[in-house]
Amino acid sequence: MDIRGGIVSTLSVFVLLLSACAPEGGGTVATGERLGAPADAPALDVEVVVDELELAWDVARTPEGTVLVTERGGRLLAHDEQGTREVAADLDDLFVGSEAGLMGLEVSPDFGRTREIFLCHATRTGGGRPQDVRVTRWRLDEGAAAAERTGTVVDGLPISSGRHSGCRLRFLPDGTLLVGTGDAAQGANPQDPDSLGGKTLRLHPDGTVPEDNPFADRDGPGAAVHTLGHRNVQGLAVQPGTGTVWSAEHGPGTDDEINVLEPGANYGWDPAPGYDESVPMTDLEEFPDALPAAWSSGRPTVALSGAAFLEGDQWGAWEGALAVAELKNTGVGVYRVEDTAVTGLTRMAELENDYGRLRSLTLDDEGALWVTTSNGDDDAVLRVTASAGDS
C-alpha cells in the first residue's frame, strides 16, 4: 500500500512497515504493506486533564508537577491539584493572527533553582501590525499564579500575516535552547543566512550564541542558526541515549517531513523567487548536499506537529519510538527508528479521531504523554498512559 494514497483513520491500530531505503533523488521513505498491530503493543488510557480551552498550543510540566499550557490567543494556564487557573503574564504586545500568537513553551532544566520558563510568541507594533516572533524568558512565582518577563532570548524572527510562524522550543542535553522557526511565507527566508526564518536556532538561555554553533563566526543574527532550509518546523524531539535531534515539519501540498537535524545542514526548502510552493520540500537538484528527510508523507500531507520520544517499559514495543501528532488526520503516529532511519509506523488507536486535531506532545518524567488538541474551541489537554502487555 502506498502511504500517499491515504493515512489510517480507523479505530484499530495499524502498522505500516516502511523500508529503510529512500528512493533515488528524494527523501521519501518507500512504503510497505499494512499489517496488524504487534501483540505487545501497549494498551493506552486517555484522560482529559484540562478542558474548555481555546486553540491550545503547547504543554509542559514543571518538576513539581504543575502542568502549564499556552493558548494561541494569549493565555498561559497552570493546572495542579488546586485546579486550573490563568497565570498573570504581561503579553500586551502579543500579535494574534493567522497561525501566530502565543505558541511554544519550555520549562528550564534548571527550573528548581531559577523557576524560569520560556515562551515563543508573536509581537505587534504600537499600531497593531505584526512586528516579529520572539522567544522570551519568564520567572514563574511559587504558586504558579503569575509570571514575570525577565528578558528576551531572541527576537527578529520574521512575520508577515502570521502564516508559518513556527514556533517550537526544546532544550538540548547540553542546556542550550533549540528554536524551530517558520519561513513566514516569504520565499527568501529559508536560504538567507541572515534571516532567522525557516531555520532552527541554538542559543544559551540568556540569549548568547554558543561558541560551537556551526555559524558562530558570522556577524549578526545568523550566528544563532543551527540548521537552515526549513518551511515550518512544528516538532522537535531529542532521542534518549543518543542526543540526536529529530524535527517534524509542514510541507506544502505534499511531503510533510520528519528530519534528523545535523548542525549546519541545509534541508533544501527554497520557494524563491516569490513564494512558489510547487518546489520540492527537499530540492536536491538545487542543493545537492541537502539532507533528505528520514520520512515524508507524500501526498496528501498529514500536518505533522509536535513530537516526543516514548520512554519507559510501560510503552512495550513502542519504547524508543518517535511519536508525532497530526493536525489533519486527528491522531498520533508512532515511528519506529533505527539510527537515523524510520523503519515502521504504528498509529495510536485510542487517539484516532475522538479528540480532533492534535498539536503538541510532551513526555513527562513518569513516562506519561501529554497532548494538546487544536480545534478552535473546547480544546483540551490529554494525559496518555501506557500499559504494556495489557492489550
mmCIF file of C-alpha atoms in Angstrom:
data_model
loop_
_atom_site.group_PDB
_atom_site.id
_atom_site.type_symbol
_atom_site.label_atom_id
_atom_site.label_comp_id
_atom_site.label_asym_id
_atom_site.label_seq_id
_atom_site.Cartn_x
_atom_site.Cartn_y
_atom_site.Cartn_z
ATOM 1 C CA MET A 1 0.000 0.000 0.000
ATOM 2 C CA ASP A 2 1.316 3.462 -0.881
ATOM 3 C CA ILE A 3 1.037 5.773 2.103
ATOM 4 C CA ARG A 4 0.394 8.653 -0.295
ATOM 5 C CA GLY A 5 -2.963 7.126 -1.008
ATOM 6 C CA GLY A 6 -4.225 7.837 2.478
ATOM 7 C CA ILE A 7 -3.432 7.543 6.133
ATOM 8 C CA VAL A 8 -5.074 5.122 8.514
ATOM 9 C CA SER A 9 -8.161 6.676 10.081
ATOM 10 C CA THR A 10 -9.956 3.769 11.740
ATOM 11 C CA LEU A 11 -10.045 2.983 15.430
ATOM 12 C CA SER A 12 -7.832 -0.066 15.013
ATOM 13 C CA VAL A 13 -4.080 0.199 15.443
ATOM 14 C CA PHE A 14 -2.239 -0.440 12.197
ATOM 15 C CA VAL A 15 1.413 -0.830 11.456
ATOM 16 C CA LEU A 16 2.847 0.430 8.214
ATOM 17 C CA LEU A 17 6.162 -1.296 7.628
ATOM 18 C CA LEU A 18 8.471 1.070 5.856
ATOM 19 C CA SER A 19 11.675 0.166 4.085
ATOM 20 C CA ALA A 20 14.727 1.962 5.372
ATOM 21 C CA CYS A 21 15.790 2.962 1.881
ATOM 22 C CA ALA A 22 14.782 6.205 0.214
ATOM 23 C CA PRO A 23 14.115 6.246 -3.498
ATOM 24 C CA GLU A 24 16.754 7.775 -5.691
ATOM 25 C CA GLY A 25 16.776 11.568 -5.677
ATOM 26 C CA GLY A 26 14.402 12.152 -2.784
ATOM 27 C CA GLY A 27 13.816 11.794 0.921
ATOM 28 C CA THR A 28 10.518 9.886 0.841
ATOM 29 C CA VAL A 29 10.735 6.504 2.544
ATOM 30 C CA ALA A 30 9.261 3.711 0.452
ATOM 31 C CA THR A 31 6.154 2.157 1.976
ATOM 32 C CA GLY A 32 5.230 -1.440 2.588
ATOM 33 C CA GLU A 33 2.105 -3.408 3.342
ATOM 34 C CA ARG A 34 -0.341 -2.669 6.144
ATOM 35 C CA LEU A 35 -0.298 -5.275 8.916
ATOM 36 C CA GLY A 36 -1.977 -5.744 12.273
ATOM 37 C CA ALA A 37 -0.556 -4.336 15.473
ATOM 38 C CA PRO A 38 2.200 -6.294 17.241
ATOM 39 C CA ALA A 39 0.974 -8.486 20.078
ATOM 40 C CA ASP A 40 2.932 -6.467 22.628
ATOM 41 C CA ALA A 41 1.626 -3.038 21.574
ATOM 42 C CA PRO A 42 0.639 -1.240 24.781
ATOM 43 C CA ALA A 43 -2.915 -0.526 25.822
ATOM 44 C CA LEU A 44 -3.449 3.209 26.272
ATOM 45 C CA ASP A 45 -5.551 5.122 28.764
ATOM 46 C CA VAL A 46 -6.552 8.667 27.778
ATOM 47 C CA GLU A 47 -7.552 11.143 30.490
ATOM 48 C CA VAL A 48 -8.876 14.641 29.803
ATOM 49 C CA VAL A 49 -6.995 16.732 32.375
ATOM 50 C CA VAL A 50 -7.951 20.256 31.268
ATOM 51 C CA ASP A 51 -10.854 21.187 29.012
ATOM 52 C CA GLU A 52 -12.737 24.251 27.770
ATOM 53 C CA LEU A 53 -9.584 25.686 26.201
ATOM 54 C CA GLU A 54 -9.401 27.761 23.035
ATOM 55 C CA LEU A 55 -6.697 26.924 20.489
ATOM 56 C CA ALA A 56 -4.431 25.190 22.974
ATOM 57 C CA TRP A 57 -0.869 25.189 21.635
ATOM 58 C CA ASP A 58 1.854 23.790 23.894
ATOM 59 C CA VAL A 59 2.004 21.909 27.185
ATOM 60 C CA ALA A 60 4.832 21.350 29.661
ATOM 61 C CA ARG A 61 5.103 20.012 33.201
ATOM 62 C CA THR A 62 7.282 21.523 35.913
ATOM 63 C CA PRO A 63 9.363 19.292 38.204
ATOM 64 C CA GLU A 64 6.854 19.945 40.996
ATOM 65 C CA GLY A 65 4.023 18.584 38.843
ATOM 66 C CA THR A 66 2.300 21.770 37.672
ATOM 67 C CA VAL A 67 1.037 21.479 34.105
ATOM 68 C CA LEU A 68 1.483 24.652 32.033
ATOM 69 C CA VAL A 69 -0.480 25.296 28.836
ATOM 70 C CA THR A 70 -0.388 28.042 26.209
ATOM 71 C CA GLU A 71 -3.350 29.171 24.144
ATOM 72 C CA ARG A 72 -2.624 30.878 20.847
ATOM 73 C CA GLY A 73 -4.908 33.753 21.808
ATOM 74 C CA GLY A 74 -2.581 34.733 24.649
ATOM 75 C CA ARG A 75 -3.492 32.856 27.806
ATOM 76 C CA LEU A 76 -0.925 30.969 29.888
ATOM 77 C CA LEU A 77 -2.619 28.498 32.220
ATOM 78 C CA ALA A 78 -1.498 26.329 35.116
ATOM 79 C CA HIS A 79 -3.122 23.128 36.352
ATOM 80 C CA ASP A 80 -2.379 21.289 39.590
ATOM 81 C CA GLU A 81 -4.280 19.716 42.485
ATOM 82 C CA GLN A 82 -5.833 23.128 43.165
ATOM 83 C CA GLY A 83 -7.447 23.158 39.717
ATOM 84 C CA THR A 84 -6.868 25.202 36.561
ATOM 85 C CA ARG A 85 -6.137 28.934 36.599
ATOM 86 C CA GLU A 86 -4.849 31.622 34.282
ATOM 87 C CA VAL A 87 -1.300 32.720 35.038
ATOM 88 C CA ALA A 88 -0.960 36.505 35.119
ATOM 89 C CA ALA A 89 1.615 37.343 32.430
ATOM 90 C CA ASP A 90 2.074 40.675 30.665
ATOM 91 C CA LEU A 91 1.640 39.860 26.981
ATOM 92 C CA ASP A 92 0.205 43.227 25.992
ATOM 93 C CA ASP A 93 2.458 43.299 22.916
ATOM 94 C CA LEU A 94 1.075 39.980 21.604
ATOM 95 C CA PHE A 95 0.050 39.766 17.955
ATOM 96 C CA VAL A 96 -2.624 37.181 17.196
ATOM 97 C CA GLY A 97 -3.421 36.456 13.567
ATOM 98 C CA SER A 98 -3.453 33.535 11.153
ATOM 99 C CA GLU A 99 -1.124 30.949 12.757
ATOM 100 C CA ALA A 100 0.654 33.424 15.059
ATOM 101 C CA GLY A 101 0.089 34.204 18.711
ATOM 102 C CA LEU A 102 1.316 32.585 21.911
ATOM 103 C CA MET A 103 2.901 29.328 20.810
ATOM 104 C CA GLY A 104 5.872 27.346 22.127
ATOM 105 C CA LEU A 105 6.542 26.704 25.818
ATOM 106 C CA GLU A 106 9.516 25.117 27.542
ATOM 107 C CA VAL A 107 10.476 24.690 31.187
ATOM 108 C CA SER A 108 14.101 25.384 32.122
ATOM 109 C CA PRO A 109 16.106 22.271 33.020
ATOM 110 C CA ASP A 110 17.281 24.397 35.973
ATOM 111 C CA PHE A 111 13.705 25.262 36.991
ATOM 112 C CA GLY A 112 14.197 24.097 40.583
ATOM 113 C CA ARG A 113 16.692 26.901 41.104
ATOM 114 C CA THR A 114 15.542 29.595 38.670
ATOM 115 C CA ARG A 115 11.791 28.921 38.203
ATOM 116 C CA GLU A 116 12.313 30.011 34.595
ATOM 117 C CA ILE A 117 10.052 29.152 31.693
ATOM 118 C CA PHE A 118 10.418 30.167 28.044
ATOM 119 C CA LEU A 119 7.683 31.295 25.664
ATOM 120 C CA CYS A 120 7.654 31.860 21.915
ATOM 121 C CA HIS A 121 5.134 34.425 20.722
ATOM 122 C CA ALA A 122 4.404 36.966 18.014
ATOM 123 C CA THR A 123 4.509 40.685 18.828
ATOM 124 C CA ARG A 124 2.866 43.744 17.305
ATOM 125 C CA THR A 125 3.785 47.362 16.785
ATOM 126 C CA GLY A 126 2.067 50.206 18.591
ATOM 127 C CA GLY A 127 -0.245 50.432 15.607
ATOM 128 C CA GLY A 128 -1.253 46.795 15.959
ATOM 129 C CA ARG A 129 0.619 45.430 12.948
ATOM 130 C CA PRO A 130 2.720 42.255 13.226
ATOM 131 C CA GLN A 131 6.288 43.071 14.265
ATOM 132 C CA ASP A 132 8.203 39.824 14.834
ATOM 133 C CA VAL A 133 8.235 36.450 16.549
ATOM 134 C CA ARG A 134 10.453 36.170 19.606
ATOM 135 C CA VAL A 135 11.445 33.910 22.479
ATOM 136 C CA THR A 136 11.202 35.428 25.945
ATOM 137 C CA ARG A 137 12.276 34.317 29.398
ATOM 138 C CA TRP A 138 9.890 34.389 32.387
ATOM 139 C CA ARG A 139 10.037 33.658 36.113
ATOM 140 C CA LEU A 140 7.056 31.750 37.491
ATOM 141 C CA ASP A 141 6.087 32.528 41.073
ATOM 142 C CA GLU A 142 5.847 29.828 43.750
ATOM 143 C CA GLY A 143 2.106 29.391 43.381
ATOM 144 C CA ALA A 144 2.190 29.403 39.567
ATOM 145 C CA ALA A 145 -0.234 32.324 39.696
ATOM 146 C CA ALA A 146 1.937 34.914 37.936
ATOM 147 C CA ALA A 147 4.926 35.019 35.592
ATOM 148 C CA GLU A 148 7.307 37.956 35.225
ATOM 149 C CA ARG A 149 9.082 38.597 31.926
ATOM 150 C CA THR A 150 12.790 38.794 32.715
ATOM 151 C CA GLY A 151 14.403 39.004 29.289
ATOM 152 C CA THR A 152 14.436 38.232 25.584
ATOM 153 C CA VAL A 153 16.373 35.247 24.294
ATOM 154 C CA VAL A 154 15.992 36.104 20.603
ATOM 155 C CA ASP A 155 13.819 38.489 18.615
ATOM 156 C CA GLY A 156 13.514 39.443 14.975
ATOM 157 C CA LEU A 157 12.105 36.140 13.751
ATOM 158 C CA PRO A 158 10.251 37.244 10.611
ATOM 159 C CA ILE A 159 6.489 37.543 10.423
ATOM 160 C CA SER A 160 4.138 38.608 7.652
ATOM 161 C CA SER A 161 0.442 37.837 8.073
ATOM 162 C CA GLY A 162 1.175 35.312 10.797
ATOM 163 C CA ARG A 163 1.363 32.340 8.441
ATOM 164 C CA HIS A 164 4.252 29.945 9.119
ATOM 165 C CA SER A 165 5.276 31.450 12.458
ATOM 166 C CA GLY A 166 6.776 28.249 13.909
ATOM 167 C CA CYS A 167 7.468 28.089 16.828
ATOM 168 C CA ARG A 168 8.701 25.094 18.787
ATOM 169 C CA LEU A 169 11.120 25.200 21.729
ATOM 170 C CA ARG A 170 13.216 22.325 23.053
ATOM 171 C CA PHE A 171 16.130 22.218 25.481
ATOM 172 C CA LEU A 172 19.071 20.070 24.413
ATOM 173 C CA PRO A 173 21.073 17.861 26.797
ATOM 174 C CA ASP A 174 23.881 20.451 26.928
ATOM 175 C CA GLY A 175 21.493 23.089 28.313
ATOM 176 C CA THR A 176 21.175 25.109 25.112
ATOM 177 C CA LEU A 177 17.760 26.024 23.728
ATOM 178 C CA LEU A 178 16.709 24.960 20.237
ATOM 179 C CA VAL A 179 14.086 27.073 18.457
ATOM 180 C CA GLY A 180 12.179 25.794 15.423
ATOM 181 C CA THR A 181 11.008 28.671 13.215
ATOM 182 C CA GLY A 182 8.745 29.141 10.206
ATOM 183 C CA ASP A 183 9.607 30.860 6.941
ATOM 184 C CA ALA A 184 6.825 33.480 7.398
ATOM 185 C CA ALA A 185 5.628 32.502 3.899
ATOM 186 C CA GLN A 186 8.427 34.651 2.460
ATOM 187 C CA GLY A 187 10.436 32.873 -0.195
ATOM 188 C CA ALA A 188 13.923 34.197 0.528
ATOM 189 C CA ASN A 189 13.978 33.428 4.250
ATOM 190 C CA PRO A 190 14.864 29.702 4.388
ATOM 191 C CA GLN A 191 18.134 30.111 2.438
ATOM 192 C CA ASP A 192 19.041 33.620 3.633
ATOM 193 C CA PRO A 193 21.931 33.215 6.105
ATOM 194 C CA ASP A 194 20.956 36.417 7.903
ATOM 195 C CA SER A 195 17.257 35.603 8.277
ATOM 196 C CA LEU A 196 16.040 33.668 11.309
ATOM 197 C CA GLY A 197 13.044 32.343 9.351
ATOM 198 C CA GLY A 198 12.923 28.766 8.067
ATOM 199 C CA LYS A 199 15.646 27.672 10.458
ATOM 200 C CA THR A 200 16.388 26.004 13.731
ATOM 201 C CA LEU A 201 18.286 28.275 16.109
ATOM 202 C CA ARG A 202 20.528 27.281 19.004
ATOM 203 C CA LEU A 203 21.113 29.681 21.876
ATOM 204 C CA HIS A 204 22.052 29.793 25.513
ATOM 205 C CA PRO A 205 19.075 30.580 27.765
ATOM 206 C CA ASP A 206 20.439 34.107 28.266
ATOM 207 C CA GLY A 207 20.349 34.708 24.506
ATOM 208 C CA THR A 208 24.069 34.461 23.817
ATOM 209 C CA VAL A 209 25.313 32.336 20.930
ATOM 210 C CA PRO A 210 27.207 29.123 21.765
ATOM 211 C CA GLU A 211 30.770 29.215 20.506
ATOM 212 C CA ASP A 212 30.344 25.821 18.820
ATOM 213 C CA ASN A 213 27.363 26.862 16.710
ATOM 214 C CA PRO A 214 28.049 25.985 13.052
ATOM 215 C CA PHE A 215 27.874 29.658 12.005
ATOM 216 C CA ALA A 216 29.075 31.250 15.239
ATOM 217 C CA ASP A 217 31.684 33.321 13.389
ATOM 218 C CA ARG A 218 29.035 35.249 11.468
ATOM 219 C CA ASP A 219 28.245 38.818 12.360
ATOM 220 C CA GLY A 220 24.622 39.492 13.159
ATOM 221 C CA PRO A 221 21.660 37.226 13.850
ATOM 222 C CA GLY A 222 22.825 34.420 11.558
ATOM 223 C CA ALA A 223 25.272 33.255 14.224
ATOM 224 C CA ALA A 224 22.330 31.657 16.039
ATOM 225 C CA VAL A 225 21.420 29.419 13.075
ATOM 226 C CA HIS A 226 21.702 25.685 13.748
ATOM 227 C CA THR A 227 20.097 24.355 10.535
ATOM 228 C CA LEU A 228 18.514 26.026 7.509
ATOM 229 C CA GLY A 229 16.219 25.360 4.571
ATOM 230 C CA HIS A 230 13.042 24.629 6.554
ATOM 231 C CA ARG A 231 9.438 25.541 5.752
ATOM 232 C CA ASN A 232 7.667 25.491 9.118
ATOM 233 C CA VAL A 233 9.188 23.487 11.975
ATOM 234 C CA GLN A 234 6.435 22.215 14.275
ATOM 235 C CA GLY A 235 8.030 19.424 16.289
ATOM 236 C CA LEU A 236 11.406 18.936 17.978
ATOM 237 C CA ALA A 237 12.413 15.847 19.947
ATOM 238 C CA VAL A 238 15.699 14.681 21.461
ATOM 239 C CA GLN A 239 16.355 10.952 21.177
ATOM 240 C CA PRO A 240 17.244 9.406 24.564
ATOM 241 C CA GLY A 241 20.682 7.872 24.745
ATOM 242 C CA THR A 242 21.991 9.418 21.544
ATOM 243 C CA GLY A 243 21.041 13.092 21.910
ATOM 244 C CA THR A 244 20.076 13.105 18.221
ATOM 245 C CA VAL A 245 17.509 15.806 17.440
ATOM 246 C CA TRP A 246 14.546 14.959 15.219
ATOM 247 C CA SER A 247 12.132 17.501 13.759
ATOM 248 C CA ALA A 248 8.633 17.396 12.275
ATOM 249 C CA GLU A 249 7.747 19.901 9.602
ATOM 250 C CA HIS A 250 4.800 21.004 7.464
ATOM 251 C CA GLY A 251 5.104 20.549 3.717
ATOM 252 C CA PRO A 252 3.090 22.436 1.059
ATOM 253 C CA GLY A 253 0.637 20.231 -0.890
ATOM 254 C CA THR A 254 2.975 17.280 -0.492
ATOM 255 C CA ASP A 255 5.730 15.915 1.732
ATOM 256 C CA ASP A 256 5.403 16.718 5.377
ATOM 257 C CA GLU A 257 8.805 15.708 6.702
ATOM 258 C CA ILE A 258 10.478 14.089 9.667
ATOM 259 C CA ASN A 259 14.129 15.131 9.655
ATOM 260 C CA VAL A 260 17.254 14.295 11.612
ATOM 261 C CA LEU A 261 18.951 17.584 12.438
ATOM 262 C CA GLU A 262 22.686 17.935 11.899
ATOM 263 C CA PRO A 263 24.432 21.206 12.824
ATOM 264 C CA GLY A 264 24.940 23.394 9.781
ATOM 265 C CA ALA A 265 22.864 21.202 7.477
ATOM 266 C CA ASN A 266 20.567 22.521 4.759
ATOM 267 C CA TYR A 267 17.176 20.796 4.335
ATOM 268 C CA GLY A 268 16.550 22.161 0.863
ATOM 269 C CA TRP A 269 13.378 24.295 1.012
ATOM 270 C CA ASP A 270 13.694 27.277 -1.332
ATOM 271 C CA PRO A 271 10.403 28.726 -2.652
ATOM 272 C CA ALA A 272 12.049 31.898 -4.009
ATOM 273 C CA PRO A 273 11.559 33.962 -6.092
ATOM 274 C CA GLY A 274 8.186 34.934 -4.753
ATOM 275 C CA TYR A 275 6.702 32.088 -2.752
ATOM 276 C CA ASP A 276 6.493 29.136 -5.108
ATOM 277 C CA GLU A 277 5.018 26.219 -3.170
ATOM 278 C CA SER A 278 5.314 23.846 -6.126
ATOM 279 C CA VAL A 279 9.045 23.348 -5.498
ATOM 280 C CA PRO A 280 10.216 20.210 -3.654
ATOM 281 C CA MET A 281 10.424 20.287 0.123
ATOM 282 C CA THR A 282 13.982 18.995 -0.231
ATOM 283 C CA ASP A 283 15.303 20.314 -3.536
ATOM 284 C CA LEU A 284 18.287 18.076 -4.262
ATOM 285 C CA GLU A 285 18.749 19.482 -7.760
ATOM 286 C CA GLU A 286 19.310 22.982 -6.436
ATOM 287 C CA PHE A 287 21.053 21.839 -3.244
ATOM 288 C CA PRO A 288 22.837 18.515 -3.899
ATOM 289 C CA ASP A 289 24.217 18.492 -0.348
ATOM 290 C CA ALA A 290 20.815 18.994 1.293
ATOM 291 C CA LEU A 291 19.824 16.273 3.749
ATOM 292 C CA PRO A 292 16.849 14.193 2.585
ATOM 293 C CA ALA A 293 14.056 13.573 5.047
ATOM 294 C CA ALA A 294 14.076 10.463 7.208
ATOM 295 C CA TRP A 295 10.362 10.147 6.383
ATOM 296 C CA SER A 296 7.936 12.132 4.272
ATOM 297 C CA SER A 297 4.201 11.868 3.823
ATOM 298 C CA GLY A 298 3.981 12.095 0.074
ATOM 299 C CA ARG A 299 0.552 13.303 -0.989
ATOM 300 C CA PRO A 300 -1.657 14.225 0.788
ATOM 301 C CA THR A 301 0.068 15.811 3.748
ATOM 302 C CA VAL A 302 -0.996 14.995 7.308
ATOM 303 C CA ALA A 303 0.145 18.245 9.001
ATOM 304 C CA LEU A 304 2.785 16.783 11.300
ATOM 305 C CA SER A 305 3.068 18.727 14.530
ATOM 306 C CA GLY A 306 4.539 18.113 17.999
ATOM 307 C CA ALA A 307 6.950 15.236 18.579
ATOM 308 C CA ALA A 308 8.279 13.262 21.543
ATOM 309 C CA PHE A 309 10.215 10.046 22.068
ATOM 310 C CA LEU A 310 8.448 7.402 24.155
ATOM 311 C CA GLU A 311 10.412 6.221 27.189
ATOM 312 C CA GLY A 312 9.668 3.602 29.843
ATOM 313 C CA ASP A 313 8.929 -0.124 29.972
ATOM 314 C CA GLN A 314 5.204 0.630 30.007
ATOM 315 C CA TRP A 315 5.417 1.549 26.318
ATOM 316 C CA GLY A 316 6.396 -2.025 25.432
ATOM 317 C CA ALA A 317 7.133 -2.408 21.719
ATOM 318 C CA TRP A 318 6.859 1.356 21.336
ATOM 319 C CA GLU A 319 9.622 2.223 23.804
ATOM 320 C CA GLY A 320 12.210 4.334 21.989
ATOM 321 C CA ALA A 321 9.817 5.187 19.152
ATOM 322 C CA LEU A 322 9.101 8.726 17.991
ATOM 323 C CA ALA A 323 5.504 9.874 18.491
ATOM 324 C CA VAL A 324 4.306 12.674 16.194
ATOM 325 C CA ALA A 325 0.950 14.460 16.408
ATOM 326 C CA GLU A 326 -1.115 15.197 13.318
ATOM 327 C CA LEU A 327 -3.430 18.128 12.738
ATOM 328 C CA LYS A 328 -5.126 16.858 9.571
ATOM 329 C CA ASN A 329 -5.545 13.193 10.410
ATOM 330 C CA THR A 330 -6.501 13.799 14.049
ATOM 331 C CA GLY A 331 -4.190 11.218 15.536
ATOM 332 C CA VAL A 332 -0.666 10.313 16.630
ATOM 333 C CA GLY A 333 1.780 8.306 14.569
ATOM 334 C CA VAL A 334 4.404 6.192 16.338
ATOM 335 C CA TYR A 335 7.537 5.893 14.200
ATOM 336 C CA ARG A 336 9.987 3.101 14.831
ATOM 337 C CA VAL A 337 13.504 4.445 14.262
ATOM 338 C CA GLU A 338 16.870 2.753 13.905
ATOM 339 C CA ASP A 339 19.882 5.041 13.878
ATOM 340 C CA THR A 340 18.659 7.839 11.580
ATOM 341 C CA ALA A 341 16.150 5.769 9.593
ATOM 342 C CA VAL A 342 12.409 5.342 10.040
ATOM 343 C CA THR A 343 11.604 1.618 9.792
ATOM 344 C CA GLY A 344 7.951 1.394 10.815
ATOM 345 C CA LEU A 345 4.815 3.355 11.628
ATOM 346 C CA THR A 346 2.076 2.486 14.113
ATOM 347 C CA ARG A 347 -0.947 4.608 14.984
ATOM 348 C CA MET A 348 -2.392 5.158 18.467
ATOM 349 C CA ALA A 349 -5.941 3.851 18.091
ATOM 350 C CA GLU A 350 -7.140 5.412 21.327
ATOM 351 C CA LEU A 351 -6.414 8.907 19.980
ATOM 352 C CA GLU A 352 -7.732 8.325 16.472
ATOM 353 C CA ASN A 353 -10.477 10.801 15.536
ATOM 354 C CA ASP A 354 -12.044 11.084 19.005
ATOM 355 C CA TYR A 355 -10.244 14.285 20.024
ATOM 356 C CA GLY A 356 -9.898 16.126 16.729
ATOM 357 C CA ARG A 357 -6.728 17.919 15.664
ATOM 358 C CA LEU A 358 -3.710 17.182 17.872
ATOM 359 C CA ARG A 359 -0.859 19.668 18.145
ATOM 360 C CA SER A 360 1.711 19.201 20.917
ATOM 361 C CA LEU A 361 3.254 16.160 22.591
ATOM 362 C CA THR A 362 5.325 16.252 25.786
ATOM 363 C CA LEU A 363 6.597 13.238 27.736
ATOM 364 C CA ASP A 364 6.893 13.762 31.486
ATOM 365 C CA ASP A 365 9.381 12.200 33.900
ATOM 366 C CA GLU A 366 6.932 9.398 34.692
ATOM 367 C CA GLY A 367 6.595 8.386 31.044
ATOM 368 C CA ALA A 368 3.115 9.836 30.525
ATOM 369 C CA LEU A 369 2.438 11.581 27.226
ATOM 370 C CA TRP A 370 0.730 14.983 27.417
ATOM 371 C CA VAL A 371 -1.203 16.101 24.340
ATOM 372 C CA THR A 372 -2.939 19.337 23.328
ATOM 373 C CA THR A 373 -5.863 19.448 20.936
ATOM 374 C CA SER A 374 -6.225 22.277 18.413
ATOM 375 C CA ASN A 375 -9.840 22.511 17.278
ATOM 376 C CA GLY A 376 -10.519 26.197 17.894
ATOM 377 C CA ASP A 377 -12.797 25.857 20.893
ATOM 378 C CA ASP A 378 -13.449 23.303 23.630
ATOM 379 C CA ASP A 379 -9.829 22.239 23.310
ATOM 380 C CA ALA A 380 -8.222 20.021 25.909
ATOM 381 C CA VAL A 381 -5.038 18.743 27.467
ATOM 382 C CA LEU A 382 -4.888 14.947 27.453
ATOM 383 C CA ARG A 383 -2.730 12.637 29.571
ATOM 384 C CA VAL A 384 -1.950 9.351 27.841
ATOM 385 C CA THR A 385 -0.537 6.451 29.845
ATOM 386 C CA ALA A 386 0.542 3.070 28.524
ATOM 387 C CA SER A 387 0.328 -0.455 29.923
ATOM 388 C CA ALA A 388 2.490 -2.909 28.013
ATOM 389 C CA GLY A 389 1.187 -6.457 27.959
ATOM 390 C CA ASP A 390 -2.352 -5.435 28.871
ATOM 391 C CA SER A 391 -3.616 -5.043 25.313
#
